[in-house]
PDB file of C-alpha atoms and ligand atoms in Angstrom:
ATOM      1  CA  MET A   1     103.429  94.696 129.001  1.00  0.00           C
ATOM      2  CA  LYS A   2     106.279  94.034 127.676  1.00  0.00           C
ATOM      3  CA  ILE A   3     106.904  95.479 124.242  1.00  0.00           C
ATOM      4  CA  ALA A   4     107.791  92.258 123.135  1.00  0.00           C
ATOM      5  CA  GLU A   5     104.604  90.798 124.077  1.00  0.00           C
ATOM      6  CA  LEU A   6     102.297  93.882 123.202  1.00  0.00           C
ATOM      7  CA  PHE A   7     103.391  93.850 119.648  1.00  0.00           C
ATOM      8  CA  ASP A   8     103.598  89.811 119.636  1.00  0.00           C
ATOM      9  CA  VAL A   9     102.204  88.480 115.965  1.00  0.00           C
ATOM     10  CA  HIS A  10     104.098  85.750 116.351  1.00  0.00           C
ATOM     11  CA  GLY A  11     101.360  82.179 115.390  1.00  0.00           C
ATOM     12  CA  LEU A  12      98.929  84.574 113.901  1.00  0.00           C
ATOM     13  CA  ALA A  13      97.652  83.730 110.466  1.00  0.00           C
ATOM     14  CA  THR A  14      97.530  86.720 107.464  1.00  0.00           C
ATOM     15  CA  ILE A  15      96.462  87.517 103.796  1.00  0.00           C
ATOM     16  CA  VAL A  16      98.503  90.027 102.341  1.00  0.00           C
ATOM     17  CA  THR A  17      96.983  91.113  99.017  1.00  0.00           C
ATOM     18  CA  GLY A  18      99.918  92.823  96.218  1.00  0.00           C
ATOM     19  CA  ALA A  19     102.571  91.153  98.272  1.00  0.00           C
ATOM     20  CA  ALA A  20     104.889  90.910  95.898  1.00  0.00           C
ATOM     21  CA  SER A  21     106.136  93.918  95.983  1.00  0.00           C
ATOM     22  CA  GLY A  22     106.671  97.526  97.924  1.00  0.00           C
ATOM     23  CA  ILE A  23     104.176  97.934 101.142  1.00  0.00           C
ATOM     24  CA  GLY A  24     103.032  94.559 100.941  1.00  0.00           C
ATOM     25  CA  TYR A  25     106.052  92.575 100.622  1.00  0.00           C
ATOM     26  CA  ALA A  26     107.227  95.255 103.415  1.00  0.00           C
ATOM     27  CA  TYR A  27     103.804  93.980 105.452  1.00  0.00           C
ATOM     28  CA  ALA A  28     104.874  90.248 104.540  1.00  0.00           C
ATOM     29  CA  GLU A  29     108.287  90.363 105.920  1.00  0.00           C
ATOM     30  CA  ALA A  30     107.482  91.667 109.052  1.00  0.00           C
ATOM     31  CA  MET A  31     104.872  89.346 109.639  1.00  0.00           C
ATOM     32  CA  ALA A  32     107.161  86.180 108.839  1.00  0.00           C
ATOM     33  CA  ASP A  33     109.616  87.825 110.405  1.00  0.00           C
ATOM     34  CA  ASN A  34     107.696  87.588 113.591  1.00  0.00           C
ATOM     35  CA  GLY A  35     106.528  84.419 114.008  1.00  0.00           C
ATOM     36  CA  ALA A  36     103.350  84.710 112.158  1.00  0.00           C
ATOM     37  CA  HIS A  37     101.924  82.901 108.813  1.00  0.00           C
ATOM     38  CA  VAL A  38     101.910  84.780 105.964  1.00  0.00           C
ATOM     39  CA  ALA A  39      99.404  84.108 102.828  1.00  0.00           C
ATOM     40  CA  MET A  40     101.083  86.190 100.002  1.00  0.00           C
ATOM     41  CA  LEU A  41      98.608  86.874  96.869  1.00  0.00           C
ATOM     42  CA  ASP A  42      99.726  88.291  93.640  1.00  0.00           C
ATOM     43  CA  ILE A  43      99.329  88.852  90.074  1.00  0.00           C
ATOM     44  CA  ASP A  44     103.185  88.748  88.758  1.00  0.00           C
ATOM     45  CA  ARG A  45     104.027  85.471  88.927  1.00  0.00           C
ATOM     46  CA  ALA A  46     107.610  85.934  88.914  1.00  0.00           C
ATOM     47  CA  GLY A  47     107.672  88.837  91.154  1.00  0.00           C
ATOM     48  CA  LEU A  48     105.412  86.758  93.862  1.00  0.00           C
ATOM     49  CA  ASP A  49     107.843  83.535  93.608  1.00  0.00           C
ATOM     50  CA  GLN A  50     111.103  85.737  94.180  1.00  0.00           C
ATOM     51  CA  ALA A  51     108.865  87.380  97.280  1.00  0.00           C
ATOM     52  CA  VAL A  52     108.431  84.251  98.344  1.00  0.00           C
ATOM     53  CA  SER A  53     111.766  82.381  98.046  1.00  0.00           C
ATOM     54  CA  LYS A  54     113.387  85.709  99.821  1.00  0.00           C
ATOM     55  CA  LEU A  55     111.070  85.317 103.161  1.00  0.00           C
ATOM     56  CA  LYS A  56     110.973  81.736 103.036  1.00  0.00           C
ATOM     57  CA  ALA A  57     115.216  81.930 103.096  1.00  0.00           C
ATOM     58  CA  LYS A  58     115.219  84.080 106.071  1.00  0.00           C
ATOM     59  CA  GLY A  59     113.187  81.103 108.005  1.00  0.00           C
ATOM     60  CA  GLY A  60     109.308  82.593 107.269  1.00  0.00           C
ATOM     61  CA  ASP A  61     106.563  80.274 107.382  1.00  0.00           C
ATOM     62  CA  VAL A  62     104.893  81.737 103.714  1.00  0.00           C
ATOM     63  CA  ARG A  63     102.748  80.493 101.274  1.00  0.00           C
ATOM     64  CA  GLY A  64     102.204  82.608  97.959  1.00  0.00           C
ATOM     65  CA  ALA A  65      99.224  82.535  95.579  1.00  0.00           C
ATOM     66  CA  MET A  66      98.883  83.954  91.800  1.00  0.00           C
ATOM     67  CA  VAL A  67      95.203  85.795  92.028  1.00  0.00           C
ATOM     68  CA  ASP A  68      93.898  88.530  89.855  1.00  0.00           C
ATOM     69  CA  VAL A  69      92.291  90.424  93.003  1.00  0.00           C
ATOM     70  CA  THR A  70      89.644  92.057  89.895  1.00  0.00           C
ATOM     71  CA  ASP A  71      88.524  88.230  89.391  1.00  0.00           C
ATOM     72  CA  ARG A  72      85.853  87.690  92.241  1.00  0.00           C
ATOM     73  CA  PRO A  73      85.836  84.097  92.375  1.00  0.00           C
ATOM     74  CA  ALA A  74      89.548  83.611  92.393  1.00  0.00           C
ATOM     75  CA  LEU A  75      90.048  86.129  94.868  1.00  0.00           C
ATOM     76  CA  ARG A  76      87.525  84.179  97.298  1.00  0.00           C
ATOM     77  CA  ALA A  77      89.033  81.223  96.334  1.00  0.00           C
ATOM     78  CA  ALA A  78      92.342  81.763  97.437  1.00  0.00           C
ATOM     79  CA  VAL A  79      91.532  83.441 101.040  1.00  0.00           C
ATOM     80  CA  ASP A  80      89.313  80.179 101.506  1.00  0.00           C
ATOM     81  CA  GLU A  81      92.618  77.651 100.813  1.00  0.00           C
ATOM     82  CA  ALA A  82      94.661  80.433 102.897  1.00  0.00           C
ATOM     83  CA  ALA A  83      92.761  79.915 106.058  1.00  0.00           C
ATOM     84  CA  ARG A  84      92.217  76.548 105.612  1.00  0.00           C
ATOM     85  CA  ALA A  85      95.567  75.498 104.618  1.00  0.00           C
ATOM     86  CA  PHE A  86      96.247  78.068 108.373  1.00  0.00           C
ATOM     87  CA  GLY A  87      93.383  76.457 110.069  1.00  0.00           C
ATOM     88  CA  ARG A  88      92.232  80.475 110.754  1.00  0.00           C
ATOM     89  CA  LEU A  89      92.244  83.670 109.764  1.00  0.00           C
ATOM     90  CA  ASP A  90      93.268  86.658 112.160  1.00  0.00           C
ATOM     91  CA  VAL A  91      94.591  89.594 110.317  1.00  0.00           C
ATOM     92  CA  LEU A  92      94.017  90.511 106.023  1.00  0.00           C
ATOM     93  CA  PHE A  93      96.264  93.030 104.634  1.00  0.00           C
ATOM     94  CA  ALA A  94      93.927  94.444 101.493  1.00  0.00           C
ATOM     95  CA  ASN A  95      96.773  96.494 100.269  1.00  0.00           C
ATOM     96  CA  VAL A  96      96.870  95.962  96.461  1.00  0.00           C
ATOM     97  CA  GLY A  97      96.378  98.712  94.310  1.00  0.00           C
ATOM     98  CA  ILE A  98      97.507 100.366  90.637  1.00  0.00           C
ATOM     99  CA  ASP A  99      98.673 103.524  89.832  1.00  0.00           C
ATOM    100  CA  SER A 100      96.071 105.472  87.308  1.00  0.00           C
ATOM    101  CA  ALA A 101      98.595 108.234  85.782  1.00  0.00           C
ATOM    102  CA  PRO A 102      98.767 110.736  84.102  1.00  0.00           C
ATOM    103  CA  GLY A 103      97.062 113.272  86.825  1.00  0.00           C
ATOM    104  CA  PHE A 104      95.958 116.111  85.100  1.00  0.00           C
ATOM    105  CA  LEU A 105      99.015 118.554  85.982  1.00  0.00           C
ATOM    106  CA  SER A 106     102.781 117.054  85.406  1.00  0.00           C
ATOM    107  CA  MET A 107     105.885 116.962  87.790  1.00  0.00           C
ATOM    108  CA  ALA A 108     106.617 120.115  86.295  1.00  0.00           C
ATOM    109  CA  GLY A 109     103.016 121.497  86.502  1.00  0.00           C
ATOM    110  CA  GLU A 110     101.897 121.774  82.934  1.00  0.00           C
ATOM    111  CA  ARG A 111      98.277 120.358  82.127  1.00  0.00           C
ATOM    112  CA  THR A 112      98.049 117.212  80.160  1.00  0.00           C
ATOM    113  CA  ILE A 113      95.920 116.142  77.402  1.00  0.00           C
ATOM    114  CA  GLU A 114      95.791 112.278  78.221  1.00  0.00           C
ATOM    115  CA  GLY A 115      95.553 113.091  82.286  1.00  0.00           C
ATOM    116  CA  ALA A 116      92.267 115.496  81.501  1.00  0.00           C
ATOM    117  CA  PHE A 117      89.151 114.846  82.296  1.00  0.00           C
ATOM    118  CA  GLU A 118      87.708 114.373  79.550  1.00  0.00           C
ATOM    119  CA  ASN A 119      90.070 111.983  78.319  1.00  0.00           C
ATOM    120  CA  VAL A 120      89.840 109.236  81.338  1.00  0.00           C
ATOM    121  CA  SER A 121      88.899 105.932  79.289  1.00  0.00           C
ATOM    122  CA  ASP A 122      86.332 103.688  80.994  1.00  0.00           C
ATOM    123  CA  GLU A 123      88.950 100.901  80.740  1.00  0.00           C
ATOM    124  CA  ARG A 124      92.146 103.109  82.874  1.00  0.00           C
ATOM    125  CA  TRP A 125      88.099 103.867  85.020  1.00  0.00           C
ATOM    126  CA  ASP A 126      86.837 100.432  85.141  1.00  0.00           C
ATOM    127  CA  LYS A 127      90.457  98.696  86.012  1.00  0.00           C
ATOM    128  CA  VAL A 128      91.672 101.524  88.588  1.00  0.00           C
ATOM    129  CA  ILE A 129      87.953 100.856  90.497  1.00  0.00           C
ATOM    130  CA  ALA A 130      88.275  97.115  89.952  1.00  0.00           C
ATOM    131  CA  THR A 131      91.794  97.106  91.193  1.00  0.00           C
ATOM    132  CA  ASN A 132      92.167 100.066  94.315  1.00  0.00           C
ATOM    133  CA  PHE A 133      88.252  99.747  95.121  1.00  0.00           C
ATOM    134  CA  THR A 134      86.337  96.969  94.803  1.00  0.00           C
ATOM    135  CA  SER A 135      88.832  94.333  95.204  1.00  0.00           C
ATOM    136  CA  VAL A 136      89.193  95.600  98.943  1.00  0.00           C
ATOM    137  CA  PHE A 137      85.551  94.828  99.182  1.00  0.00           C
ATOM    138  CA  THR A 138      85.876  91.272  98.364  1.00  0.00           C
ATOM    139  CA  SER A 139      88.588  90.833  99.880  1.00  0.00           C
ATOM    140  CA  ILE A 140      87.168  91.939 103.150  1.00  0.00           C
ATOM    141  CA  ARG A 141      84.139  89.846 101.948  1.00  0.00           C
ATOM    142  CA  ALA A 142      85.614  86.347 101.526  1.00  0.00           C
ATOM    143  CA  ALA A 143      87.634  87.176 104.959  1.00  0.00           C
ATOM    144  CA  VAL A 144      85.299  87.759 107.432  1.00  0.00           C
ATOM    145  CA  PRO A 145      83.277  84.433 107.704  1.00  0.00           C
ATOM    146  CA  HIS A 146      86.933  82.952 108.470  1.00  0.00           C
ATOM    147  CA  MET A 147      87.091  85.770 111.040  1.00  0.00           C
ATOM    148  CA  LYS A 148      84.306  85.274 112.688  1.00  0.00           C
ATOM    149  CA  LYS A 149      85.207  82.219 113.371  1.00  0.00           C
ATOM    150  CA  ASN A 150      87.751  82.894 115.771  1.00  0.00           C
ATOM    151  CA  ARG A 151      86.275  83.545 119.723  1.00  0.00           C
ATOM    152  CA  GLN A 152      88.590  86.558 119.790  1.00  0.00           C
ATOM    153  CA  GLY A 153      87.735  88.101 116.214  1.00  0.00           C
ATOM    154  CA  GLY A 154      90.167  89.458 113.751  1.00  0.00           C
ATOM    155  CA  ARG A 155      91.950  92.454 112.135  1.00  0.00           C
ATOM    156  CA  ILE A 156      91.436  93.927 108.795  1.00  0.00           C
ATOM    157  CA  ILE A 157      93.854  96.327 107.985  1.00  0.00           C
ATOM    158  CA  VAL A 158      93.930  98.314 103.670  1.00  0.00           C
ATOM    159  CA  THR A 159      95.916 100.672 102.117  1.00  0.00           C
ATOM    160  CA  THR A 160      94.814 103.806 101.009  1.00  0.00           C
ATOM    161  CA  SER A 161      96.660 106.954 100.958  1.00  0.00           C
ATOM    162  CA  VAL A 162      96.839 110.707 101.227  1.00  0.00           C
ATOM    163  CA  ALA A 163      94.927 110.819  98.267  1.00  0.00           C
ATOM    164  CA  ALA A 164      92.108 109.558  99.976  1.00  0.00           C
ATOM    165  CA  MET A 165      91.829 113.013 102.208  1.00  0.00           C
ATOM    166  CA  ARG A 166      92.624 115.723  99.566  1.00  0.00           C
ATOM    167  CA  SER A 167      93.148 116.419  95.897  1.00  0.00           C
ATOM    168  CA  GLU A 168      96.533 115.993  93.853  1.00  0.00           C
ATOM    169  CA  ALA A 169      97.116 117.541  90.626  1.00  0.00           C
ATOM    170  CA  ILE A 170      99.781 115.001  89.451  1.00  0.00           C
ATOM    171  CA  VAL A 171      97.674 111.500  90.478  1.00  0.00           C
ATOM    172  CA  GLY A 172      95.449 110.720  88.226  1.00  0.00           C
ATOM    173  CA  MET A 173      91.445 110.731  88.180  1.00  0.00           C
ATOM    174  CA  PRO A 174      90.206 107.338  89.262  1.00  0.00           C
ATOM    175  CA  TYR A 175      92.807 106.743  91.845  1.00  0.00           C
ATOM    176  CA  MET A 176      91.567 109.371  93.917  1.00  0.00           C
ATOM    177  CA  PRO A 177      87.431 108.579  94.430  1.00  0.00           C
ATOM    178  CA  ALA A 178      89.087 105.317  94.840  1.00  0.00           C
ATOM    179  CA  LYS A 179      90.749 106.118  97.388  1.00  0.00           C
ATOM    180  CA  ALA A 180      88.343 107.690  99.254  1.00  0.00           C
ATOM    181  CA  GLY A 181      86.038 105.051  98.499  1.00  0.00           C
ATOM    182  CA  VAL A 182      88.510 102.453 100.349  1.00  0.00           C
ATOM    183  CA  ALA A 183      88.933 105.085 103.757  1.00  0.00           C
ATOM    184  CA  HIS A 184      84.819 105.418 103.885  1.00  0.00           C
ATOM    185  CA  LEU A 185      84.518 101.410 103.439  1.00  0.00           C
ATOM    186  CA  VAL A 186      87.063 101.075 106.121  1.00  0.00           C
ATOM    187  CA  ARG A 187      84.995 103.057 108.871  1.00  0.00           C
ATOM    188  CA  GLN A 188      81.904 101.380 107.441  1.00  0.00           C
ATOM    189  CA  ALA A 189      83.193  97.818 107.962  1.00  0.00           C
ATOM    190  CA  ALA A 190      84.354  99.065 110.934  1.00  0.00           C
ATOM    191  CA  ILE A 191      81.035  99.814 112.791  1.00  0.00           C
ATOM    192  CA  GLU A 192      79.748  96.841 111.471  1.00  0.00           C
ATOM    193  CA  LEU A 193      81.968  93.866 112.159  1.00  0.00           C
ATOM    194  CA  ALA A 194      82.880  95.999 115.759  1.00  0.00           C
ATOM    195  CA  LYS A 195      80.417  93.296 117.539  1.00  0.00           C
ATOM    196  CA  PHE A 196      82.536  90.648 116.425  1.00  0.00           C
ATOM    197  CA  ASN A 197      85.645  91.790 117.678  1.00  0.00           C
ATOM    198  CA  ILE A 198      87.125  92.432 114.155  1.00  0.00           C
ATOM    199  CA  LEU A 199      89.131  95.392 113.711  1.00  0.00           C
ATOM    200  CA  VAL A 200      89.377  97.550 110.647  1.00  0.00           C
ATOM    201  CA  ASN A 201      91.528 100.473 110.084  1.00  0.00           C
ATOM    202  CA  ALA A 202      93.417 101.627 107.113  1.00  0.00           C
ATOM    203  CA  ILE A 203      97.048 102.545 106.945  1.00  0.00           C
ATOM    204  CA  ALA A 204      97.543 106.009 104.357  1.00  0.00           C
ATOM    205  CA  PRO A 205     100.780 106.220 102.922  1.00  0.00           C
ATOM    206  CA  GLY A 206     102.816 109.317 101.322  1.00  0.00           C
ATOM    207  CA  PRO A 207     105.151 108.805  99.123  1.00  0.00           C
ATOM    208  CA  PHE A 208     106.440 105.391  99.229  1.00  0.00           C
ATOM    209  CA  ILE A 209     109.572 103.949  96.784  1.00  0.00           C
ATOM    210  CA  THR A 210     107.850 100.779  95.166  1.00  0.00           C
ATOM    211  CA  ASN A 211     106.826  99.889  92.255  1.00  0.00           C
ATOM    212  CA  ILE A 212     103.828 101.346  91.195  1.00  0.00           C
ATOM    213  CA  ALA A 213     103.425 103.958  88.354  1.00  0.00           C
ATOM    214  CA  GLY A 214     106.596 101.926  86.870  1.00  0.00           C
ATOM    215  CA  GLY A 215     108.466 102.529  89.531  1.00  0.00           C
ATOM    216  CA  HIS A 216     109.175 105.683  88.608  1.00  0.00           C
ATOM    217  CA  MET A 217     110.153 106.849  92.254  1.00  0.00           C
ATOM    218  CA  ARG A 218     113.132 104.761  91.889  1.00  0.00           C
ATOM    219  CA  ASN A 219     114.678 107.881  89.903  1.00  0.00           C
ATOM    220  CA  PRO A 220     116.566 110.001  92.649  1.00  0.00           C
ATOM    221  CA  GLU A 221     115.012 113.072  90.220  1.00  0.00           C
ATOM    222  CA  VAL A 222     111.520 111.985  90.444  1.00  0.00           C
ATOM    223  CA  ALA A 223     111.749 110.970  94.231  1.00  0.00           C
ATOM    224  CA  LYS A 224     113.794 114.362  94.849  1.00  0.00           C
ATOM    225  CA  ALA A 225     110.748 115.940  93.111  1.00  0.00           C
ATOM    226  CA  PHE A 226     107.922 114.510  95.526  1.00  0.00           C
ATOM    227  CA  GLY A 227     110.335 114.836  98.571  1.00  0.00           C
ATOM    228  CA  GLN A 228     110.505 119.181  98.128  1.00  0.00           C
ATOM    229  CA  SER A 229     106.361 118.602  99.168  1.00  0.00           C
ATOM    230  CA  VAL A 230     107.014 116.201 102.168  1.00  0.00           C
ATOM    231  CA  PRO A 231     108.373 118.280 104.903  1.00  0.00           C
ATOM    232  CA  LEU A 232     110.165 115.566 105.735  1.00  0.00           C
ATOM    233  CA  HIS A 233     111.948 116.541 103.178  1.00  0.00           C
ATOM    234  CA  ARG A 234     112.254 113.410 101.473  1.00  0.00           C
ATOM    235  CA  VAL A 235     110.369 109.966 100.142  1.00  0.00           C
ATOM    236  CA  ALA A 236     110.168 106.757 102.272  1.00  0.00           C
ATOM    237  CA  SER A 237     111.362 103.223 102.232  1.00  0.00           C
ATOM    238  CA  THR A 238     108.798 100.407 102.606  1.00  0.00           C
ATOM    239  CA  ASP A 239     110.132  99.681 105.884  1.00  0.00           C
ATOM    240  CA  GLU A 240     108.540 102.915 107.034  1.00  0.00           C
ATOM    241  CA  ILE A 241     105.041 101.118 107.032  1.00  0.00           C
ATOM    242  CA  GLN A 242     106.398  98.069 108.657  1.00  0.00           C
ATOM    243  CA  GLY A 243     105.861  99.611 112.273  1.00  0.00           C
ATOM    244  CA  ALA A 244     101.989 101.178 111.124  1.00  0.00           C
ATOM    245  CA  ALA A 245     101.510  97.830 110.115  1.00  0.00           C
ATOM    246  CA  LEU A 246     102.466  95.668 113.415  1.00  0.00           C
ATOM    247  CA  PHE A 247     100.611  98.158 115.538  1.00  0.00           C
ATOM    248  CA  LEU A 248      97.716  97.376 113.984  1.00  0.00           C
ATOM    249  CA  ALA A 249      97.636  93.717 113.237  1.00  0.00           C
ATOM    250  CA  SER A 250      99.077  92.985 117.024  1.00  0.00           C
ATOM    251  CA  SER A 251      97.692  93.443 120.499  1.00  0.00           C
ATOM    252  CA  ALA A 252      98.928  96.991 120.563  1.00  0.00           C
ATOM    253  CA  SER A 253      95.862  98.199 118.710  1.00  0.00           C
ATOM    254  CA  THR A 254      92.861  96.069 120.536  1.00  0.00           C
ATOM    255  CA  PHE A 255      91.282  99.517 121.562  1.00  0.00           C
ATOM    256  CA  VAL A 256      91.671 100.596 117.937  1.00  0.00           C
ATOM    257  CA  THR A 257      89.083 100.840 114.785  1.00  0.00           C
ATOM    258  CA  GLY A 258      87.869 102.816 111.699  1.00  0.00           C
ATOM    259  CA  ALA A 259      90.947 104.868 112.243  1.00  0.00           C
ATOM    260  CA  GLN A 260      93.291 105.710 109.492  1.00  0.00           C
ATOM    261  CA  ILE A 261      96.811 106.094 110.474  1.00  0.00           C
ATOM    262  CA  ILE A 262      98.927 108.341 107.973  1.00  0.00           C
ATOM    263  CA  VAL A 263     101.767 107.614 107.529  1.00  0.00           C
ATOM    264  CA  ASP A 264     102.845 110.415 105.051  1.00  0.00           C
ATOM    265  CA  GLY A 265     106.027 112.293 106.287  1.00  0.00           C
ATOM    266  CA  GLY A 266     103.786 115.404 107.224  1.00  0.00           C
ATOM    267  CA  VAL A 267     102.225 115.757 103.614  1.00  0.00           C
ATOM    268  CA  MET A 268      99.021 116.275 105.187  1.00  0.00           C
ATOM    269  CA  LEU A 269      99.965 119.326 107.132  1.00  0.00           C
ATOM    270  CA  GLY A 270     100.903 121.036 103.941  1.00  0.00           C
ATOM    271  CA  ARG A 271     104.106 122.547 102.390  1.00  0.00           C
ATOM    272  CA  ALA A 272     107.201 122.859 104.726  1.00  0.00           C
ATOM    273  CA  ASP A 273     110.271 125.060 104.530  1.00  0.00           C
TER     274      ASP A 273
HETATM  275  N1  NAD B   1     104.278 104.368  96.435  1.00  0.00           N
HETATM  276  C1  NAD B   1     103.439 104.748  97.236  1.00  0.00           C
HETATM  277  O1  NAD B   1     103.682 106.312  97.212  1.00  0.00           O
HETATM  278  C2  NAD B   1     102.074 104.397  97.321  1.00  0.00           C
HETATM  279  C3  NAD B   1     101.508 106.343  98.545  1.00  0.00           C
HETATM  280  C4  NAD B   1     100.122 106.110  98.552  1.00  0.00           C
HETATM  281  C5  NAD B   1      99.477 104.396  98.148  1.00  0.00           C
HETATM  282  N2  NAD B   1      99.861 103.631  98.285  1.00  0.00           N
HETATM  283  C6  NAD B   1      99.278 102.265  97.589  1.00  0.00           C
HETATM  284  O2  NAD B   1     100.017 101.339  98.259  1.00  0.00           O
HETATM  285  C7  NAD B   1      99.072 100.093  97.789  1.00  0.00           C
HETATM  286  C8  NAD B   1     100.730  99.182  97.317  1.00  0.00           C
HETATM  287  O3  NAD B   1     101.359  99.539  96.498  1.00  0.00           O
HETATM  288  P1  NAD B   1     102.563  99.999  96.379  1.00  0.00           P
HETATM  289  O4  NAD B   1     102.989 101.588  96.418  1.00  0.00           O
HETATM  290  O5  NAD B   1     103.641  99.103  97.477  1.00  0.00           O
HETATM  291  O6  NAD B   1     102.502  99.379  94.811  1.00  0.00           O
HETATM  292  P2  NAD B   1     103.676  98.232  93.821  1.00  0.00           P
HETATM  293  O7  NAD B   1     103.546  98.160  93.085  1.00  0.00           O
HETATM  294  O8  NAD B   1     105.109  98.360  94.742  1.00  0.00           O
HETATM  295  O9  NAD B   1     103.189  96.978  94.489  1.00  0.00           O
HETATM  296  C9  NAD B   1     101.679  96.712  93.996  1.00  0.00           C
HETATM  297  C10 NAD B   1     101.758  95.134  94.232  1.00  0.00           C
HETATM  298  O10 NAD B   1     100.195  95.024  93.869  1.00  0.00           O
HETATM  299  C11 NAD B   1      99.890  93.780  92.711  1.00  0.00           C
HETATM  300  N3  NAD B   1      98.955  93.688  91.815  1.00  0.00           N
HETATM  301  C12 NAD B   1      98.875  94.657  91.077  1.00  0.00           C
HETATM  302  N4  NAD B   1      96.792  94.659  90.052  1.00  0.00           N
HETATM  303  C13 NAD B   1      96.922  93.107  90.648  1.00  0.00           C
HETATM  304  C14 NAD B   1      96.212  92.221  90.720  1.00  0.00           C
HETATM  305  N5  NAD B   1      95.085  93.204  89.946  1.00  0.00           N
HETATM  306  N6  NAD B   1      95.763  91.494  91.101  1.00  0.00           N
HETATM  307  C15 NAD B   1      96.611  91.127  92.222  1.00  0.00           C
HETATM  308  N7  NAD B   1      97.747  92.220  92.495  1.00  0.00           N
HETATM  309  C16 NAD B   1      98.400  92.854  91.814  1.00  0.00           C
HETATM  310  C17 NAD B   1     101.563  94.100  91.590  1.00  0.00           C
HETATM  311  O11 NAD B   1     101.702  92.964  90.532  1.00  0.00           O
HETATM  312  C18 NAD B   1     102.251  94.830  92.843  1.00  0.00           C
HETATM  313  O12 NAD B   1     103.467  93.529  93.516  1.00  0.00           O
HETATM  314  C19 NAD B   1      98.623 100.670  96.639  1.00  0.00           C
HETATM  315  O13 NAD B   1      97.487 100.480  97.420  1.00  0.00           O
HETATM  316  C20 NAD B   1      98.770 101.723  96.618  1.00  0.00           C
HETATM  317  O14 NAD B   1      97.901 102.644  96.316  1.00  0.00           O
HETATM  318  C21 NAD B   1     101.473 103.596  97.624  1.00  0.00           C
END
């Protein structure tokens, strides 16, 4: 099979959460640039308008919907509305996520007061779990009935993190179990939905330059510090997620389900020289 055919996403109907920025936007761009119909969901009205306009200007068939993914009825309505508008739903990218900084150690390796276990507030815990974990379940639950109607099934892609697989001192407490929970949710959903040819997989990024944590990675000093723990000696730009995303959305991955594709520059391998 020709590469263009193998990775073809032309005509697919897809929804992405957290689409106004970062990894979600990069996914929306890769899908729209390659002829998919894309519904972009985000809580940030201004950012979403800008992102949608940018992709429309390139000829993309994209639509934006402002939604808070922690609002279950609103999220379900947004998924239903996109599927209705497209007449189908082929791929869900449940990507949204927020940081829960600070961790118990600062970048300089010192203990922080705010990140200490006993100082994690109920509000911080609840918000991160609702956004990073529960919303993934809610969006998959909303998407599945639409995908079950498809003769050829569907694709669900979820953004986890290297934090789903290992402890990280500089990352805030609630983020870690939220991502680990999402990774296991992917496996459980994959086994249940296999019968319907709905493939469920995760992408686990390492450090990417996005707006997460107030866009701290855009600060060259911070990026450099993060890059030192990466065997490839740098942090990633968001377009470096597009290959894995296109793989999981296309015919290139018809026998892949319950997997977690690690896109981390080698972080999981440990510290290099
Ligand atoms: N950037 C990294 O280094 C990194 C590493 C590992 C995993 N991730 C994961 O990647 C995913 C995307 O994050 P990113 O780095 O692109 O961040 P980002 O901040 O650039 O993008 C996240 C988007 O989600 C939106 N959002 C936040 N809360 C929302 C809500 N309640 N409802 C709807 N939209 C909401 C934001 O407005 C933003 O547009 C997250 O799940 C994150 O945990 C990022």
